Each structure stands twice: as C-alpha cells, then as structure tokens.
CSV table of C-alpha atoms in Angstrom, one decimal:
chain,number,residue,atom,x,y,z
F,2,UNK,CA,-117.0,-12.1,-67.9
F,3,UNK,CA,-113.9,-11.4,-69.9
F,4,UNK,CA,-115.7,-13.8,-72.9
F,5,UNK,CA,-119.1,-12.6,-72.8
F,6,UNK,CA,-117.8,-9.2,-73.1
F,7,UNK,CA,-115.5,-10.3,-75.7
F,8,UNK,CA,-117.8,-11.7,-77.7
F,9,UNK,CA,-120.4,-9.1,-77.4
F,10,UNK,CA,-117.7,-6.3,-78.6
F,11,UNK,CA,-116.7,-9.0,-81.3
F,12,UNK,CA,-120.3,-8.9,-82.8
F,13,UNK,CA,-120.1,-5.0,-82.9
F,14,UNK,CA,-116.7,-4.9,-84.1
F,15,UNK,CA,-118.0,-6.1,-86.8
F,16,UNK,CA,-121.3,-4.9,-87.8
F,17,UNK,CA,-118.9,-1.5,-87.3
F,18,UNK,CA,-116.8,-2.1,-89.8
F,19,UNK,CA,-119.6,-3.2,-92.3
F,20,UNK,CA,-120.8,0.0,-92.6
F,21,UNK,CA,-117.3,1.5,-91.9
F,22,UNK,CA,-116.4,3.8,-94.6
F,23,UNK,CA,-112.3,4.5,-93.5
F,24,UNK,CA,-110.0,2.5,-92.2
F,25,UNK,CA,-110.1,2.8,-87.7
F,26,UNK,CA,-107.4,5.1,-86.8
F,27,UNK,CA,-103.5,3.5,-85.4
F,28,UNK,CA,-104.3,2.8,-82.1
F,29,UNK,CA,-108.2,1.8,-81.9
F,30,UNK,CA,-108.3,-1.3,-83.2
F,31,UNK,CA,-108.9,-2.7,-80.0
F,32,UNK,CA,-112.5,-2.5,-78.7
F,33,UNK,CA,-111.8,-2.0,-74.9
F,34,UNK,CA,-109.2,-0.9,-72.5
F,35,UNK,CA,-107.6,-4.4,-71.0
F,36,UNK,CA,-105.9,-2.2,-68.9
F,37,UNK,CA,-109.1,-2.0,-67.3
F,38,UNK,CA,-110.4,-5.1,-68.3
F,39,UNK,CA,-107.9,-7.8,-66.8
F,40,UNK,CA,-107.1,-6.3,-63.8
F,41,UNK,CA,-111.1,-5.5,-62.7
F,42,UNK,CA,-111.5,-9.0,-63.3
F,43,UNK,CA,-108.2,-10.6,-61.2
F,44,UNK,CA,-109.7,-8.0,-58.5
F,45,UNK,CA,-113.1,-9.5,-58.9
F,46,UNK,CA,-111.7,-14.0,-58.6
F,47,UNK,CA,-109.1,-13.0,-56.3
F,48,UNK,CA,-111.9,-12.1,-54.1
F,49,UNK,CA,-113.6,-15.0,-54.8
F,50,UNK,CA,-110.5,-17.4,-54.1
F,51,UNK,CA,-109.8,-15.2,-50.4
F,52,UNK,CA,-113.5,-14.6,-49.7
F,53,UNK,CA,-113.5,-18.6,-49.3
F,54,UNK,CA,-109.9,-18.6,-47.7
F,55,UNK,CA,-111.1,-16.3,-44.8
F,56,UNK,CA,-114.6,-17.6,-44.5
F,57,UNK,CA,-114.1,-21.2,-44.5
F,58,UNK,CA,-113.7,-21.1,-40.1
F,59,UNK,CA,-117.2,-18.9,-39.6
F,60,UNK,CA,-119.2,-21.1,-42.4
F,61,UNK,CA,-118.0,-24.3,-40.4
F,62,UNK,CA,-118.6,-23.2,-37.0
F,63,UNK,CA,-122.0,-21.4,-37.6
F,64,UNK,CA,-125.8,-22.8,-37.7
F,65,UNK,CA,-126.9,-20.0,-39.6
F,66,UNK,CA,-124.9,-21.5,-42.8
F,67,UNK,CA,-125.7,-25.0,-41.6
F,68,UNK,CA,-121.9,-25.7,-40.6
F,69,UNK,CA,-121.2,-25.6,-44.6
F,70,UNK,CA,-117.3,-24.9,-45.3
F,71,UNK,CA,-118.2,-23.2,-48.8
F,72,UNK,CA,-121.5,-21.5,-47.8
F,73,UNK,CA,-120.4,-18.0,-48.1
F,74,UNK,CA,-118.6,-19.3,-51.5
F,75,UNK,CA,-121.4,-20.3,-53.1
F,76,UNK,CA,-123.5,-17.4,-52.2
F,77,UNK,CA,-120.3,-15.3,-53.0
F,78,UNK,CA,-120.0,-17.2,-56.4
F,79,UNK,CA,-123.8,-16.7,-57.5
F,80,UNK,CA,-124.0,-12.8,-56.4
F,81,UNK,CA,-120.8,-12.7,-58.9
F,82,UNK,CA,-122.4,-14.7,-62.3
F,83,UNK,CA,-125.2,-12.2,-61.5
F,84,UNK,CA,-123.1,-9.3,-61.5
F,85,UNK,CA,-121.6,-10.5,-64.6
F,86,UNK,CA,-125.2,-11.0,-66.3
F,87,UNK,CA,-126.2,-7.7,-65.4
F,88,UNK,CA,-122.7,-5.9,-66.0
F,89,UNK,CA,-123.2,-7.5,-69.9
F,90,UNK,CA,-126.9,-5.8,-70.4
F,91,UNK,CA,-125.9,-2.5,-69.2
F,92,UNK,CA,-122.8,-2.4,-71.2
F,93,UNK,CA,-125.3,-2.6,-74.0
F,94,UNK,CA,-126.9,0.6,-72.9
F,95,UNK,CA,-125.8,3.4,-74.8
F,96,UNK,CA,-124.6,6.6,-72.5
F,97,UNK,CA,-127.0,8.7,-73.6
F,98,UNK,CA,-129.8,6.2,-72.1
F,99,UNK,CA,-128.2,6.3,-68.7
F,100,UNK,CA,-128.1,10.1,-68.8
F,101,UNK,CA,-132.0,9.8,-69.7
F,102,UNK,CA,-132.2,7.8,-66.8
F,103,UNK,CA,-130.2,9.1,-63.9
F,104,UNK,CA,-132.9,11.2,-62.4
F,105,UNK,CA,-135.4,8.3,-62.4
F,106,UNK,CA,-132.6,5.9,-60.6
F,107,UNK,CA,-131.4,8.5,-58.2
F,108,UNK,CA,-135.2,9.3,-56.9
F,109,UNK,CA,-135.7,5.1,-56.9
F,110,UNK,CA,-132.8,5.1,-54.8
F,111,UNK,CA,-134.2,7.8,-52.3
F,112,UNK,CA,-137.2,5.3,-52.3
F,113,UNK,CA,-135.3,2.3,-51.1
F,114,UNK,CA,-133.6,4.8,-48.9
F,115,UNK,CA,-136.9,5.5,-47.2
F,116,UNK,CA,-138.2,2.3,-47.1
F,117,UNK,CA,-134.9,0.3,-45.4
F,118,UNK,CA,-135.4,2.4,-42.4
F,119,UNK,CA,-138.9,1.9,-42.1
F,120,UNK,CA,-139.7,-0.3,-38.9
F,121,UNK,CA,-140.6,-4.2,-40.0
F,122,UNK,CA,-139.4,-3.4,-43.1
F,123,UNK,CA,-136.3,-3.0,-43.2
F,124,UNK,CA,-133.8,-5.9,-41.9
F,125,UNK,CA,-131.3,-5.0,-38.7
F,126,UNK,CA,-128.0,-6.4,-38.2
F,127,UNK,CA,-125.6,-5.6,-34.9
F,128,UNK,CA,-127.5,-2.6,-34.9
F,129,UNK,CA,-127.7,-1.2,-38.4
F,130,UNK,CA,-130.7,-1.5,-40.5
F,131,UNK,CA,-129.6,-1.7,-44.2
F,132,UNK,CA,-131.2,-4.4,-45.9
F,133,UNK,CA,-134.1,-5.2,-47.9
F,134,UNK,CA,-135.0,-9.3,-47.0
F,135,UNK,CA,-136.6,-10.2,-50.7
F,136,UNK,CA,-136.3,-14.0,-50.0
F,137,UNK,CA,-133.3,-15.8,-50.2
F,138,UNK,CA,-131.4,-12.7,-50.5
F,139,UNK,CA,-131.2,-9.2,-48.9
F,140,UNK,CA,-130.8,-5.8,-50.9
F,141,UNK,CA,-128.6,-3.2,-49.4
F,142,UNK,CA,-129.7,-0.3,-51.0
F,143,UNK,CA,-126.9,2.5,-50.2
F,144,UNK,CA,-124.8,0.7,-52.8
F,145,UNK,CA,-126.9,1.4,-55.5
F,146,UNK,CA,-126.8,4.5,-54.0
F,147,UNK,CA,-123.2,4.7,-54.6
F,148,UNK,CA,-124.1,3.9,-58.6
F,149,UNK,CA,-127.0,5.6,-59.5
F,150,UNK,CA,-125.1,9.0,-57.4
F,151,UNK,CA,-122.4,8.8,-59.6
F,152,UNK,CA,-124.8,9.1,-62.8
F,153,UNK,CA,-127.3,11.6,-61.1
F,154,UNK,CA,-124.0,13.8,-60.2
F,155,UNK,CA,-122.3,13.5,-63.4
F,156,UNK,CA,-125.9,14.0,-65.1
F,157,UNK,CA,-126.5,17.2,-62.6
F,158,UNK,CA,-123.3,18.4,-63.3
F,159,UNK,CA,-123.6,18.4,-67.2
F,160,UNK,CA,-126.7,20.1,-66.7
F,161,UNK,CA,-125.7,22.7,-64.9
F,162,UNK,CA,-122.4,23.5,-66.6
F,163,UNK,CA,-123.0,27.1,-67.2
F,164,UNK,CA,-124.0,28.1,-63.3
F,165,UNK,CA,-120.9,25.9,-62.0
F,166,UNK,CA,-119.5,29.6,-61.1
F,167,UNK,CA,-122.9,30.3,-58.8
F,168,UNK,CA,-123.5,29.3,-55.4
F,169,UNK,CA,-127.7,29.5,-55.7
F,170,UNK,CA,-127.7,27.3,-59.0
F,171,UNK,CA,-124.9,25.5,-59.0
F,172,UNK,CA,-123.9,24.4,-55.5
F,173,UNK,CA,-127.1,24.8,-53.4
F,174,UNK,CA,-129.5,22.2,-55.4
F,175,UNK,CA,-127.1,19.3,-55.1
F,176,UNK,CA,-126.3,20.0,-51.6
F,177,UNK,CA,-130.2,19.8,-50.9
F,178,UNK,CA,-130.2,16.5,-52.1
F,179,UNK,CA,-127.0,15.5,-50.2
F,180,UNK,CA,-128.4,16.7,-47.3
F,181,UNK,CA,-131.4,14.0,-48.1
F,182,UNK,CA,-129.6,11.4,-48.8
F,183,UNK,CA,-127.2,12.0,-45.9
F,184,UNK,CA,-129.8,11.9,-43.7
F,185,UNK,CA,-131.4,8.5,-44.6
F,186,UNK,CA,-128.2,6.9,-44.5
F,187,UNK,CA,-127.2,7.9,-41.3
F,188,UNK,CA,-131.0,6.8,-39.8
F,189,UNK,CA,-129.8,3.4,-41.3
F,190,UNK,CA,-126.6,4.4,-39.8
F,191,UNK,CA,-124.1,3.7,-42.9
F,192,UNK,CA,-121.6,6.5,-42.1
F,193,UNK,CA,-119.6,4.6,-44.6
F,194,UNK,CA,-121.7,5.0,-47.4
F,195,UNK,CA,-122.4,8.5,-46.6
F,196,UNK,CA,-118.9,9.5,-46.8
F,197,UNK,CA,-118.4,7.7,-50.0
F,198,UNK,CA,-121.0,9.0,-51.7
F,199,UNK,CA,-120.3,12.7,-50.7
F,200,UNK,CA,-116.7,11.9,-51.8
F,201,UNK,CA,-118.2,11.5,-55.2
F,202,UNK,CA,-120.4,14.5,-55.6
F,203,UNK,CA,-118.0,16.6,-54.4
F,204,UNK,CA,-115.2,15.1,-57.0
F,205,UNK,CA,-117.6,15.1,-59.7
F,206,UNK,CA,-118.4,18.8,-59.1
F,207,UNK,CA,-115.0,19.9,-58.8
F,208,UNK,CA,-114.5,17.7,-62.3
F,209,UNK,CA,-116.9,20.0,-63.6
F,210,UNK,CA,-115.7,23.3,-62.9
F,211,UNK,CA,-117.4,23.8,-59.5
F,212,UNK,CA,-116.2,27.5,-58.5
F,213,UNK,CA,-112.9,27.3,-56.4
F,214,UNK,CA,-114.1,29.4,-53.7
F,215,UNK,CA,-117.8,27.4,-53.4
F,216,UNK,CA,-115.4,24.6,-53.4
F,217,UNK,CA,-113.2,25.5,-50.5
F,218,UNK,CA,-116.0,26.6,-48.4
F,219,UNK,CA,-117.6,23.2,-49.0
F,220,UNK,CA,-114.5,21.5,-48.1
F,221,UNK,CA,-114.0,22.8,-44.8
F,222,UNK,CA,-118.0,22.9,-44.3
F,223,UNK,CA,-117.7,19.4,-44.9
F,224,UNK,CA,-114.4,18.9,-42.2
F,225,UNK,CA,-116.9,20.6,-39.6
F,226,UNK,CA,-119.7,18.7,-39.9
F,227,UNK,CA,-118.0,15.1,-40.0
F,228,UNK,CA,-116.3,16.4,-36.8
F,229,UNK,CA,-119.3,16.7,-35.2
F,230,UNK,CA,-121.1,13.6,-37.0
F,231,UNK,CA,-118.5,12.1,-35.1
F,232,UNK,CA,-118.5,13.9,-31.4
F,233,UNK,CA,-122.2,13.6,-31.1
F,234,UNK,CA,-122.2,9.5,-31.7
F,235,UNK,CA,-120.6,8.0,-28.8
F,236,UNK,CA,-120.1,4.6,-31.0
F,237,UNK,CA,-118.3,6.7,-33.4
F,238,UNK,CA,-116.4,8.4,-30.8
F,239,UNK,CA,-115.3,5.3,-29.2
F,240,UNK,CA,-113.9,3.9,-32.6
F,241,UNK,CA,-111.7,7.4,-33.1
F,242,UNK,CA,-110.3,6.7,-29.3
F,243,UNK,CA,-109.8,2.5,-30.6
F,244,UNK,CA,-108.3,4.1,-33.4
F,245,UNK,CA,-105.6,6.1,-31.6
F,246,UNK,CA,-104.5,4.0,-29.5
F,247,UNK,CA,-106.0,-0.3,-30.3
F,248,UNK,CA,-103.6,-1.8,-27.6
F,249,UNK,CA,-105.3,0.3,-24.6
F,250,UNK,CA,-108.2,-1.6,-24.9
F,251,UNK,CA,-107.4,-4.8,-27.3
F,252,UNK,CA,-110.4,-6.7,-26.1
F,253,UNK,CA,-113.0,-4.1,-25.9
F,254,UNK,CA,-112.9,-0.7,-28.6
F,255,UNK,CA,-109.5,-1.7,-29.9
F,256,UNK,CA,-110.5,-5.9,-30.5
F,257,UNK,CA,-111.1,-5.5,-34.6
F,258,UNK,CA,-108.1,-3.0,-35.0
F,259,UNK,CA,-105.4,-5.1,-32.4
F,260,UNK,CA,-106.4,-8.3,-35.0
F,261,UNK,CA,-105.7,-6.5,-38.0
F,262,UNK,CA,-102.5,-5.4,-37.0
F,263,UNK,CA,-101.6,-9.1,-35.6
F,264,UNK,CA,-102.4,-10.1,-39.1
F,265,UNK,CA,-100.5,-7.9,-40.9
F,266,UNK,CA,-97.4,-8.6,-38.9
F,267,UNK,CA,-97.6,-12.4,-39.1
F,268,UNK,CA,-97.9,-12.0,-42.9
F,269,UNK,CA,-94.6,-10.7,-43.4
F,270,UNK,CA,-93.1,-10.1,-46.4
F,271,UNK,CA,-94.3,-13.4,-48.0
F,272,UNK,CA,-97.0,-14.6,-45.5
F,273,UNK,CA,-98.0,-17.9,-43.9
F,274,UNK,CA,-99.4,-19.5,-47.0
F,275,UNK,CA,-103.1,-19.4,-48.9
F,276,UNK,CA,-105.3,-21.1,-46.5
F,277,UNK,CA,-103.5,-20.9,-43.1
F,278,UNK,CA,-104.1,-17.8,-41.5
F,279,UNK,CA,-104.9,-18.4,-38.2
F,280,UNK,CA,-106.8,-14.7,-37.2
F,281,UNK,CA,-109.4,-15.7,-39.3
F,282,UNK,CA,-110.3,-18.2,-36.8
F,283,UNK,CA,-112.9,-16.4,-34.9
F,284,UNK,CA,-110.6,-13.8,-33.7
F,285,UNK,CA,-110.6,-11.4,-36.7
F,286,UNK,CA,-114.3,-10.3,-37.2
F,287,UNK,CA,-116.2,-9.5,-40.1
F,288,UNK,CA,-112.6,-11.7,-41.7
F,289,UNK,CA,-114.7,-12.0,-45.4
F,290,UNK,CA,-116.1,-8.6,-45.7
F,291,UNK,CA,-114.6,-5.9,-43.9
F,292,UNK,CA,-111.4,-7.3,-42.8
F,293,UNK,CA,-110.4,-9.3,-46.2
F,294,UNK,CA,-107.3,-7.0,-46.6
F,295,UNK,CA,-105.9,-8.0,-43.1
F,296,UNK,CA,-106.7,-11.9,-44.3
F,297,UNK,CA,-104.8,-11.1,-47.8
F,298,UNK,CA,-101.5,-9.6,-45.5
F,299,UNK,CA,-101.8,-12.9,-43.1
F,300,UNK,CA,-101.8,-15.1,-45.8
F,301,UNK,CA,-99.7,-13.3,-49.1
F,302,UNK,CA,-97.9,-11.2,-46.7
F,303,UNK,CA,-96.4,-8.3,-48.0
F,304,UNK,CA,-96.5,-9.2,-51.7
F,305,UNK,CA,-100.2,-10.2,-51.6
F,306,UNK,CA,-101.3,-6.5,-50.3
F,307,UNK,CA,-99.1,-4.4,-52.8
F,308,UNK,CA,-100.6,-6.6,-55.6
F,309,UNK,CA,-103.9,-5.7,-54.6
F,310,UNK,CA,-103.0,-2.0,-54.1
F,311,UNK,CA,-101.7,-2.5,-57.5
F,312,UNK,CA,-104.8,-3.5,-59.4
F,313,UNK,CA,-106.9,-0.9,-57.9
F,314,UNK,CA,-104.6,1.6,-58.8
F,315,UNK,CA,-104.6,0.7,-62.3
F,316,UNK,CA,-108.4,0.2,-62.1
F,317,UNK,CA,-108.7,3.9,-60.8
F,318,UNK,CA,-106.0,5.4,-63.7
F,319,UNK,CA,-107.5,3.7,-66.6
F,320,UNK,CA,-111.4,5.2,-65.2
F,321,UNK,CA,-110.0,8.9,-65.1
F,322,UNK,CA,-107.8,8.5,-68.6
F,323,UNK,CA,-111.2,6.7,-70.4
F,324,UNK,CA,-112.9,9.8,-69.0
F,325,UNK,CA,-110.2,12.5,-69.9
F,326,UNK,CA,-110.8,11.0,-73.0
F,327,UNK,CA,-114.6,11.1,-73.4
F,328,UNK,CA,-114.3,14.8,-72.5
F,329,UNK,CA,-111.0,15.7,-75.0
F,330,UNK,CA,-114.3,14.0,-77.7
F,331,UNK,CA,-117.0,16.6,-76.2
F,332,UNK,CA,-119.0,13.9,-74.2
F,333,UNK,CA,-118.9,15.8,-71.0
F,334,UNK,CA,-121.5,13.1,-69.1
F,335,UNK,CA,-119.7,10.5,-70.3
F,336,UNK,CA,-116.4,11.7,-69.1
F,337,UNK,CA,-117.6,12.3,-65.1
F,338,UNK,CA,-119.5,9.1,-65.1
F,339,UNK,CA,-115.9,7.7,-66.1
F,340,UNK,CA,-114.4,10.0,-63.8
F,341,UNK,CA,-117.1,9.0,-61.0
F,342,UNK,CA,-116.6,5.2,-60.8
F,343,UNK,CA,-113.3,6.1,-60.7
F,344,UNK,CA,-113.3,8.1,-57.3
F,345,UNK,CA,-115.8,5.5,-56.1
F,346,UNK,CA,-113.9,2.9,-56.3
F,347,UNK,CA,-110.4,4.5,-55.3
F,348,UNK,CA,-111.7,6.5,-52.5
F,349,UNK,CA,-113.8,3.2,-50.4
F,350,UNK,CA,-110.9,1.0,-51.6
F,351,UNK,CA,-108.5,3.6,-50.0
F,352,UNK,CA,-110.4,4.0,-46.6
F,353,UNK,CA,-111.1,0.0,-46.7
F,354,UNK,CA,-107.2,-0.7,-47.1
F,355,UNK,CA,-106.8,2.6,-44.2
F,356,UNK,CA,-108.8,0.8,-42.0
F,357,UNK,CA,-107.2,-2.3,-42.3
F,358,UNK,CA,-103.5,-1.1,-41.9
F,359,UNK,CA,-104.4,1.0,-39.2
F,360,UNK,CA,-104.3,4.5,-40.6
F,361,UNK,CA,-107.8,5.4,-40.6
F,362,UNK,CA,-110.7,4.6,-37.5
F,363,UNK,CA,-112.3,1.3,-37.8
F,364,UNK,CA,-115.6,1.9,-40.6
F,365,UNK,CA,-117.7,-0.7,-42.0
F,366,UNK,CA,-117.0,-0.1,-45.2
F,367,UNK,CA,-116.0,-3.4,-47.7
F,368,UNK,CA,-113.0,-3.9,-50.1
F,369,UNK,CA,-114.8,-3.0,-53.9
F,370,UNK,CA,-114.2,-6.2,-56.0
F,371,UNK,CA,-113.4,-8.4,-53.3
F,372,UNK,CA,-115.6,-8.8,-50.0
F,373,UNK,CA,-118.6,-10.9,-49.9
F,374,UNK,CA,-121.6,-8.6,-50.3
F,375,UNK,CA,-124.3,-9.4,-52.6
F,376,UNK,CA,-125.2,-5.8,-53.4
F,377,UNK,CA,-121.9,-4.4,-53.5
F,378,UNK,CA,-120.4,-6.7,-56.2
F,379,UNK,CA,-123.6,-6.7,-58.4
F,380,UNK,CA,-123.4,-2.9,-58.5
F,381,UNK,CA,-119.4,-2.6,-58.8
F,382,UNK,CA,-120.0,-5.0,-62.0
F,383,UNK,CA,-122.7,-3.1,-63.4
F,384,UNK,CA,-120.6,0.6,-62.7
F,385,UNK,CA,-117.5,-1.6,-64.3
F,386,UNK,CA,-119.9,-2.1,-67.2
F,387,UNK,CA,-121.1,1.1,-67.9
F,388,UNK,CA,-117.5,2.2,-68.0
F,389,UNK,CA,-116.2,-0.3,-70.4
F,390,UNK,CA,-119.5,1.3,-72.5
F,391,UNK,CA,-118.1,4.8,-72.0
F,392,UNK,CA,-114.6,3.5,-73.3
F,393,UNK,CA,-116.2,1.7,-76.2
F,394,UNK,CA,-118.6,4.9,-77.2
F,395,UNK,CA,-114.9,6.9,-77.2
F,396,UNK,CA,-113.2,4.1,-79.3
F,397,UNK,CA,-116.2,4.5,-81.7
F,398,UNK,CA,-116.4,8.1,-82.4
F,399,UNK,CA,-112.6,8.0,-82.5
F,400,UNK,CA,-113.0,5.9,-85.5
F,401,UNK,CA,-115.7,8.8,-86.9
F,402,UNK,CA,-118.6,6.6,-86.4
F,403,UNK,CA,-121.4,6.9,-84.2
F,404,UNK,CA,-122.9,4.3,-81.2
C-alpha cells in the first residue's frame, strides 16, 4: 500500500511542480502525512500477522474452512490487497467529487439497508442478519454505512452551515434520517453499528457548530433512548448483567467476558509468546474478529496492547489535525470528512478495546484495522484513502496551487 501510494503521489509531485510557478513552502515538501501513513499500515499487517495467530485453532478444527490452518489468512490477506486496490482509486478522487456524491452513497446505503433484512435475502448468522451472500463472499452493508455516513454528515453539515443555530433546519432533518437508519440496523440487529454511526453524526454536527443547547438536549435524548434500546432487549439486558459481574455466571452470560479477562491476565506484562495463546483454543469466541485485542494481551502481554492503543491514537490525532487544517484553508467538507474518519475509527476502536478489557458490556463490534471482516477492512482502507486525499488537497493549496 505504502508504494502504490507512493508512487501515485510521486507522479503528481511532479506534474505539480512542472507547472509550479514558486517554490513549495518550508514544511510541505512532503506529499502525505506518514504520521498517518506508517502507523495505519502497521495497524493494518499487524492484524494480518494476529488475525492468523488467533485463527489458526478454529480454521483447523472446522469443516466449514475444510480443516485449513491459513483459511481465514488467505481470505483475510485477499479482502486486504482489495482494500488496498480500492483505497488507491479513491485517493484519486478529488474532495469535491465525494461531496457530489455523498447523497447518492448514503441513499445506496439505505438500499442495502433495506434489502439485508429482507427475508431470503439477506444471510443470518447466530441470529443477526447482516450480510449480502454475492458468491464467494458476503457484503455487510452497515459498514459502508459507517463510510458513506461520515461523507453524507460532513456533506449535510456544510450545507447547512448557516441554520446550525436552528432546531427545525438544522437538527431535525438529520435526526429523520438517523431515525431511518437506526431503525434498519437494529431489524438487522447491529446495535454496534448503530451506536457508531450516531457517534459520528453527532460529532460531526457538533464540529460544525451544532447549537449548544440542541446539542445537549440531543445528548441526554440520546442517554434515554439507548437506556431503553437496552431494557426492552432481554439479550442486551443480559450482556449489561454479564458485564457487571462475568464470574456469576462464567459459563453462561459472562463465558466471552470471563475469557477475555483470563487472557489478559496470562499475558502479563510481556505475554506468552506470538503463537501460543492457549484461550484461543476454542474457549475465547469470535478469538479473530471480536476478541483479537484479548488474543494481542495473551500473546504480547502488556506491551503488545499499549502498542496497539498507541497506533490508533496517533491514527485518530493526525485525522483531526489534517482536518483542523483543511478548515484553517476554508475547505469546510473536507475538514469534517477528516474529522469524521477520525471519530469513526477512535470511537469503535475505543468500545472494541472497552469490551475487551472489561470496561464496557460485551458488543459485537470489531477492532478497525485489524479483525477479519471483509467489509470492514475494504471500507477502513477506502475512508483511510480519502483522508490521505484530504491531507494531499491541503498540502496542494498550501503550496498556492490547486487539485
């Protein structure tokens, strides 16, 4: 990834400074952020190297992989050179085309939306019908939905800058469409994705100037209704009471919790060794997607997590400075989409790693970057992409020349 976007920004770099007519400013000679760069892309073959670590046990013992050892890395390894393939064509698309399109992705995306929870259609796992089948491989739509809601927001917002101060045309449209949204994800259910993706419209609009008391009434609107999102699902209500207290019930509510936890404290400060975890052995589910934190303490111990904490945190700074930036340069779009991908990645990073350590209820929700998912990583490299392009655009106009 690292070379084909190098070489790409090489061939601009220099048609740029063919028809440069100044010398680039101190400072911008570079033509992205490695700050970004490096760390988005240790995140993304880390994950490879522990999604084949913690699978290795299920892919041996399973028919459905054919008792392969490196089935889920293959698969794992192919969704990622796609991701890649698609992250370098949409870092070719200028901002200004996304903007064009961020209505027509978003209402695609209610679509899909409508059509995974369509009976036959639709493809159910333990209980939870998210997926497309399209042949060898299945689409989850809500994680597009994570993408194409962070351009739709940022878009919306941009749009509506000068009625960010009125409840009617500011706030009441894009709750409308939350509400929509909202509700097709949790037929699926994906309460997960749900809460993600409110977590970004609600950041974006308070990015964008959302009035403070609209914003407060939202907030604690949005408290009450989770609440009871949560009381009236007895599933959900029985992870809450897992939650509080795994060890009343370590075979039953509290199983994936207890397992964690046993993880984390055999990793120690060090851990056992890359390879040698033993809870990934059938007694840690879901150990490659949602669990891959847990597999990372077992095996790297305490050093492996805080490395991983690490990354993402530098990830997550360098998304809101590149869009601090964009806006300081009057590219107000740009800046949230920046800002967006950001919040999306810090905020399902931060309840992946909660549930993990224990500090939040148990949500199937999977580490960006790093857990198998075909959908997930294709759209986390395309939302990388696009923010490498809103980094580059800035770099540009900084030198006083235009995309």
């Amino acid at each position: 990834m690292s070379i084909a976007f190098g070489g790409l920004i090489a061939g601009r770099n220099g048609g740029a400074k063919a028809g440069a007519h100044r010398r680039p400013q101190a400072g911008t000679s570079q033509e992205f952020d490695p700050w970004l760069l490096w760390p988005a892309l240790a995140l993304l073959l880390f994950g490879l190297v522990m999604v084949y670590s913690a699978s290795i046990a299920t892919a041996e013992g399973s028919k459905f992989t054919g008792y392969q050892s490196a089935y889920f890395l293959v698969r794992h390894a192919i969704f990622l050179c796609i991701g890649v393939v698609l992250a370098v064509v949409a870092f070719q698309v200028p901002l200004r085309i996304w903007q064009q399109a961020a209505p027509w992705l978003f209402v695609a995306t209610i679509v899909l939306l409508v059509v995974v929870v369509i009976p036959h259609l639709g493809r159910a796992v333990n209980g939870a019908q998210r997926w497309l089948p399209l042949g060898p491989v299945n689409l989850q739509p809500s994680e597009l939905a994570k993408l194409f809601a962070v351009l739709y927001t940022a878009d919306y917002t941009t749009r509506k800058l000068a009625d960010m101060e009125s409840f009617r045309r500011g706030f009441v449209p894009m709750a409308v469409v939350m509400l929509l949204v909202g509700g097709l994800l949790l037929k699926e259910p994906d309460f997960g994705a749900f809460v993600v993706i409110v977590c970004i419209a609600v950041g974006i609009l308070f990015l964008g100037g959302i009035n403070a008391r609209v914003f407060s009434a939202l907030l604690l609107v949005l408290l009450v209704g989770f609440v009871l999102l949560i009381w009236i699902s007895p599933y959900r209500r029985e992870r809450i009471f897992g939650f509080m207290d795994p060890w009343q019930d370590a075979y039953g509510r509290g199983y994936q919790l207890s397992h964690a936890l046993i993880a984390f404290g055999r990793g120690e400060w060090l851990g056992v060794g890359l390879g040698a975890s033993v809870e990934k052995l059938f007694y840690l589910p879901e150990a490659h997607t949602d669990f891959l934190l847990a597999v990372i303490a077992e095996e790297l111990g305490f050093v492996g997590v805080l490395a991983v904490i690490a990354m993402f945190a530098l990830v997550v700074q360098r998304a809101f400075a590149i869009g601090r930036q964009a806006q300081s340069l009057d590219r107000v779009f740009a800046g949230l989409v920046a800002q967006g991908v950001g919040i999306w990645i810090g905020v399902q990073a931060f309840i992946n790693m909660g549930v993990n350590m224990g500090l939040l209820p148990t949500k199937g929700l999977t580490l960006p970057l790093m857990s198998f998912g075909g959908s997930g990583i294709v759209a986390n490299c395309v939302a990388l992409a696009i923010l490498l392009r809103v980094d580059y655009e800035n770099r540009l106009l900084m030198r006083g020349l235009t995309a």
